[in-house]
mmCIF file of C-alpha atoms in Angstrom:
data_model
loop_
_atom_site.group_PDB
_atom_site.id
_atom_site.type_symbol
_atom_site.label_atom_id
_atom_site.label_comp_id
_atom_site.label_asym_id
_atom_site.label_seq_id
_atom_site.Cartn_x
_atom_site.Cartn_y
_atom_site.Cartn_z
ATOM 1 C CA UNK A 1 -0.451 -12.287 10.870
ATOM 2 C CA UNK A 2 0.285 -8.859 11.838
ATOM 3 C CA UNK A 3 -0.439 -9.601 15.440
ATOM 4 C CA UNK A 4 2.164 -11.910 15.171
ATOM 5 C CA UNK A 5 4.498 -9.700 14.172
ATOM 6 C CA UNK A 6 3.916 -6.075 15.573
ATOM 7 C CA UNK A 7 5.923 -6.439 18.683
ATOM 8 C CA UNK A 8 9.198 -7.662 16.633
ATOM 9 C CA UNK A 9 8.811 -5.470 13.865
ATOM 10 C CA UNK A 10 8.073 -2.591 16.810
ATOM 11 C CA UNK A 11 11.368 -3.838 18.858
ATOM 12 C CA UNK A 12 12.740 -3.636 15.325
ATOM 13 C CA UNK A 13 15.988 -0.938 16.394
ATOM 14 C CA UNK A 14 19.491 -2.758 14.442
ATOM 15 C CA UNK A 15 21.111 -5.317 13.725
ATOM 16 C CA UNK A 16 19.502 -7.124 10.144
ATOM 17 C CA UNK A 17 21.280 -8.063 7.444
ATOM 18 C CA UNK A 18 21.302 -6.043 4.615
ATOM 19 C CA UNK A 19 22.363 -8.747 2.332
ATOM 20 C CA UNK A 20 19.959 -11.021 3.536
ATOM 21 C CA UNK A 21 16.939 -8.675 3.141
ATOM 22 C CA UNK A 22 18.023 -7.850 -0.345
ATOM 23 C CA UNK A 23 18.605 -11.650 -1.527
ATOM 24 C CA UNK A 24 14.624 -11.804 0.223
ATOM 25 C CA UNK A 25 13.719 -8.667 -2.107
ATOM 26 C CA UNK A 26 14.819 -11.093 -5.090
ATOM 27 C CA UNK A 27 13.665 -14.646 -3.696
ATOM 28 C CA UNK A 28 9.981 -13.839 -2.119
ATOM 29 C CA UNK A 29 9.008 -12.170 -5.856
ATOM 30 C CA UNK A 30 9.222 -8.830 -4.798
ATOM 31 C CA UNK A 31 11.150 -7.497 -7.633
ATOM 32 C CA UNK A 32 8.813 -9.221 -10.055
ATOM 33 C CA UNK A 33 6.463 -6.105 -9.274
ATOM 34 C CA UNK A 34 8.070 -3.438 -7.495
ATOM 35 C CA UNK A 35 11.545 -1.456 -7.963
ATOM 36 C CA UNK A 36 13.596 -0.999 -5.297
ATOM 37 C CA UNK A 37 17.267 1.088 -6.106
ATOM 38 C CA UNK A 38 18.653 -0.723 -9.683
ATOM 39 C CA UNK A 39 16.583 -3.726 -9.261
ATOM 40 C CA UNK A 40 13.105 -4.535 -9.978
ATOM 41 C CA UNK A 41 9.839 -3.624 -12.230
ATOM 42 C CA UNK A 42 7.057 -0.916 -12.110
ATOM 43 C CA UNK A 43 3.972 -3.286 -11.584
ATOM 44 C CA UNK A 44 3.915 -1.884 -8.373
ATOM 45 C CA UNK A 45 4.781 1.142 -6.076
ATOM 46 C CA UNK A 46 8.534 1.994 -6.162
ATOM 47 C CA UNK A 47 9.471 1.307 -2.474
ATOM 48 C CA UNK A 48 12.442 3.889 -2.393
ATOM 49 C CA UNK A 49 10.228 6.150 -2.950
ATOM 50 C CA UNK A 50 7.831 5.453 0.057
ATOM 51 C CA UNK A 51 6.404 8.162 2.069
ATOM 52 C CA UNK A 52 8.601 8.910 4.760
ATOM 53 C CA UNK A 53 5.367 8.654 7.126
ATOM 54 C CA UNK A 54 5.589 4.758 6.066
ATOM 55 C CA UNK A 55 7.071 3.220 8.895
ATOM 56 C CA UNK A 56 8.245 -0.437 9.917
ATOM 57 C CA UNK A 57 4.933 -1.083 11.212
ATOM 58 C CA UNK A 58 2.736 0.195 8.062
ATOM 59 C CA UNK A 59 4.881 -1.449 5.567
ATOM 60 C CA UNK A 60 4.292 -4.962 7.226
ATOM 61 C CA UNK A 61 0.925 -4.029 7.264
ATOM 62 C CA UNK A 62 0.636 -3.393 3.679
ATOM 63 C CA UNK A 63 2.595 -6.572 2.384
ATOM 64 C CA UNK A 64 0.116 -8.866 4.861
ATOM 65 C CA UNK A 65 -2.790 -7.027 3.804
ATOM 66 C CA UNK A 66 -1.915 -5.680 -0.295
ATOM 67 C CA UNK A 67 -5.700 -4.936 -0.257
ATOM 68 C CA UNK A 68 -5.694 -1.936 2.157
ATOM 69 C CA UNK A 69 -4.570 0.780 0.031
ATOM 70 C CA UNK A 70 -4.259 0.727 -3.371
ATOM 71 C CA UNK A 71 -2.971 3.215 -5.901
ATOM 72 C CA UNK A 72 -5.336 3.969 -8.941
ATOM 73 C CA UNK A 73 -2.483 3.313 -11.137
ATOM 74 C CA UNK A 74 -1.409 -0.276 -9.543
ATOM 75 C CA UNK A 75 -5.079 -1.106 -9.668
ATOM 76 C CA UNK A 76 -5.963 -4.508 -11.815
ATOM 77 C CA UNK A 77 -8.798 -4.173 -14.073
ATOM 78 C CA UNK A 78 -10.301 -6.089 -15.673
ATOM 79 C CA UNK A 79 -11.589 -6.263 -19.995
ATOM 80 C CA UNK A 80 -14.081 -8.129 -21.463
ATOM 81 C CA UNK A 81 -14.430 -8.053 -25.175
ATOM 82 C CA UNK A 82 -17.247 -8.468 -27.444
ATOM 83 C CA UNK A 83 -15.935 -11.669 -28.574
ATOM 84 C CA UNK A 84 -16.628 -12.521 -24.511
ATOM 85 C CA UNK A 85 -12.833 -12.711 -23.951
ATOM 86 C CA UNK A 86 -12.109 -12.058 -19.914
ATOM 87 C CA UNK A 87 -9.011 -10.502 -18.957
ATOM 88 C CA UNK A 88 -7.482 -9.142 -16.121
ATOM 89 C CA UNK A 89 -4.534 -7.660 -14.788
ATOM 90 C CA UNK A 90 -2.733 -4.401 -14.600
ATOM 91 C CA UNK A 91 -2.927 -1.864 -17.304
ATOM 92 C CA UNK A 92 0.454 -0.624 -18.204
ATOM 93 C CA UNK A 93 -0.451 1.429 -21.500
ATOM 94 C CA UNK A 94 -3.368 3.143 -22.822
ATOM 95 C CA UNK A 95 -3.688 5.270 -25.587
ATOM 96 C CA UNK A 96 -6.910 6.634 -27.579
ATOM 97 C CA UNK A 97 -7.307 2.849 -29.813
ATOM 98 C CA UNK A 98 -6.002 0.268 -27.321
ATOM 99 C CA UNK A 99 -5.351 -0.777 -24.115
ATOM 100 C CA UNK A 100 -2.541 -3.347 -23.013
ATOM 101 C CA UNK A 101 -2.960 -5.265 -19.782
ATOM 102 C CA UNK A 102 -0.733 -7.416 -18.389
ATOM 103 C CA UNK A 103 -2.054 -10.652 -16.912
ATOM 104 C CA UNK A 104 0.595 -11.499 -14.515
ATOM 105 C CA UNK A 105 3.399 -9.351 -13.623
ATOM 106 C CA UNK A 106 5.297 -12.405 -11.894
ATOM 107 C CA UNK A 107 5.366 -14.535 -15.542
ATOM 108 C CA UNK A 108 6.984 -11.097 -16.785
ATOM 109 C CA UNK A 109 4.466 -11.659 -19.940
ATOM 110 C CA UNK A 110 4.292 -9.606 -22.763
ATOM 111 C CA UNK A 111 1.240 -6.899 -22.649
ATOM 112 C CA UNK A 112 -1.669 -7.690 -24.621
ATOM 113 C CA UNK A 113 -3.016 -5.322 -26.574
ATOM 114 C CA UNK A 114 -6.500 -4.661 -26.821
ATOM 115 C CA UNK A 115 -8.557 -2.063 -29.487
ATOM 116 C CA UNK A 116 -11.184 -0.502 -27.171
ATOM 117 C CA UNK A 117 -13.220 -0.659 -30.324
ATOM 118 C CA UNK A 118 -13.275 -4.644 -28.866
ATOM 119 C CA UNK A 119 -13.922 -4.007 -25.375
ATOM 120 C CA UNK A 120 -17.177 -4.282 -24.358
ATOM 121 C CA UNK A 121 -16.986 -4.302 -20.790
ATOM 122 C CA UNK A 122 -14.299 -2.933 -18.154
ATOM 123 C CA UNK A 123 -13.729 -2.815 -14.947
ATOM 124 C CA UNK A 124 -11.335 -2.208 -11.653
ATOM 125 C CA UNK A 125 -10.736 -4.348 -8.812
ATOM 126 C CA UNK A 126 -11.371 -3.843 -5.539
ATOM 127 C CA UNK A 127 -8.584 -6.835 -5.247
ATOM 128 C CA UNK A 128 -4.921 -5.798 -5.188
ATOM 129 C CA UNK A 129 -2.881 -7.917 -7.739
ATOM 130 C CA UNK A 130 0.290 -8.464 -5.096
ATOM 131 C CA UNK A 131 -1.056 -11.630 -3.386
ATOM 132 C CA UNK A 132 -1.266 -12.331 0.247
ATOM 133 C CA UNK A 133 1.032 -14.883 1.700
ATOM 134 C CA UNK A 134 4.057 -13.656 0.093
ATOM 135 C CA UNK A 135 5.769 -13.934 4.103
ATOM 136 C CA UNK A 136 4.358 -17.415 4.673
ATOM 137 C CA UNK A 137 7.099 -19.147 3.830
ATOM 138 C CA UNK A 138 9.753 -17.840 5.617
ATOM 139 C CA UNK A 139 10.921 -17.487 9.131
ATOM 140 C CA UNK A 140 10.878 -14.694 11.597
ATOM 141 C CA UNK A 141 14.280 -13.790 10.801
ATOM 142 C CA UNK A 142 13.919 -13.480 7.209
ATOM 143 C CA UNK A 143 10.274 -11.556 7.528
ATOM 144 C CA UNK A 144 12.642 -8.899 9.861
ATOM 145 C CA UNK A 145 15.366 -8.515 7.612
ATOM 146 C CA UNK A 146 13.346 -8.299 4.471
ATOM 147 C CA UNK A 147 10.865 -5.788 6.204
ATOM 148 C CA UNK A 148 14.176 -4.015 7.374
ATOM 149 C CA UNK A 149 15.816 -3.811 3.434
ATOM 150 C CA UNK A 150 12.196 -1.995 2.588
ATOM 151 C CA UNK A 151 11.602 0.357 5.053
ATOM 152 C CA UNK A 152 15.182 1.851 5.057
ATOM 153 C CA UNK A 153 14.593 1.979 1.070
ATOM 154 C CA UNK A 154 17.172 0.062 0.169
ATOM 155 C CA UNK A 155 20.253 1.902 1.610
ATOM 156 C CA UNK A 156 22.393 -0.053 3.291
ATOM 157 C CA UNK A 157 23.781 3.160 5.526
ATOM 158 C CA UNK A 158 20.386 2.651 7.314
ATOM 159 C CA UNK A 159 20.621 2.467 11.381
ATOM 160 C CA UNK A 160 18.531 -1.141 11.076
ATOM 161 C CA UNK A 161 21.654 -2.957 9.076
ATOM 162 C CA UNK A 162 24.410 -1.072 12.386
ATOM 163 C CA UNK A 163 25.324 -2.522 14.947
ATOM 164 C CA UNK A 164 24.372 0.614 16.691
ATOM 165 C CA UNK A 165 21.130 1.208 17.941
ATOM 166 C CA UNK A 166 19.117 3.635 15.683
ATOM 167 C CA UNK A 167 19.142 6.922 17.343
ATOM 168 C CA UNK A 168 14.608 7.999 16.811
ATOM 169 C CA UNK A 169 12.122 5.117 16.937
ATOM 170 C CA UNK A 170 12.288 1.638 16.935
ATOM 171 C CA UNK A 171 11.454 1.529 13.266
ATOM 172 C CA UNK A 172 14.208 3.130 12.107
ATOM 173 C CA UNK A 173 12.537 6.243 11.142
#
C-alpha cells in the first residue's frame, strides 16, 4: 500500500540500481504500455515525459492507484455493436468510418477495427486499463529501484542511481 511505502520512497535520496530498475521496467509489464527512452509502447503516458511536479511520492501513488488520474486519451472505452458485440479497451485510431480498439495492450494484439456505422453503443471508463497490483510481487528493494528508474525518467546520470546524496529533496527532484 502506499502507507507502506511513503516513508522509503520519502527517505528515497541515492543509491538504486539503475540496471535493476530498468530490467523491472521490462519484467513487471511496464513497457507493454508505456515508453520510457528507446523502449516501450504508447498505451500509456510516456514517463520521460512526466511533469517535473511528479515526484517520487506521486508516481508511487499513481502506479498503486492507476485509477486516480487518468488522461482522456489513455482512457478505455468501451463499444457495443448492433450485432450486441462488447468490447473494450483503449482506442488507438479513429477516423470518420471506424474506430480500432485494442483489447489488451499487454497481449500486444492487433487493433480491431470497428465501422461506427456498427456501433450502437459507446462508452468510457471510469476504470484505468493499467491494473493494480503490478508491485505485488516484488520486494521492497525492487519497488525502490523501479520507482527510482521512473521518476529520474530514465537517465541514468540521475542523483538516485550516485553514490552521492542528491543535492534538493529526498525524491530526487
Amino acid at each position: 500500500t502506499f502507507t507502506d511505502l511513503e516513508g522509503s520512497v520519502a527517505a528515497m535520496a541515492a543509491g538504486r540500481s539503475f540496471v535493476h530498475g530498468r530490467e523491472l521496467f521490462r519484467t513487471a509489464s511496464c513497457v507493454a504500455c508505456h515508453k520510457l527512452g528507446d523502449e516501450g509502447n504508447n498505451f500509456g503516458p510516456e514517463l520521460a515525459k512526466l511533469s517535473k511536479e511528479m515526484t517520487a511520492l506521486e508516481i508511487t501513488r499513481h502506479i498503486l492507484d492507476p485509477s486516480l488520474k487518468i488522461d482522456d486519451r489513455y482512457r478505455s472505452t468501451t463499444i457495443i455493436t448492433d450485432a450486441g458485440r462488447v468490447i473494450t479497451g483503449l482506442v488507438v485510431e479513429e477516423t470518420p468510418a471506424a474506430v480500432a480498439i485494442v483489447e489488451n495492450p499487454v497481449a500486444k494484439a492487433e487493433p480491431i477495427r470497428i465501422p461506427k456505422s456498427d456501433i450502437d453503443e459507446r462508452t468510457t471508463s471510469p476504470v484505468s486499463i493499467m491494473p493494480k497490483g503490478l508491485l505485488d510481487t516484488l520486494n521492497r528493494d525492487e519497488v525502490l529501484d523501479l520507482i527510482a528508474y521512473v521518476a529520474a525518467r530514465g537517465d541514468q546520470s540521475s542523483c538516485l542511481f550516485s553514490t552521492e546524496p542528491c543535492p534538493h529533496h529526498a525524491d530526487g527532484e
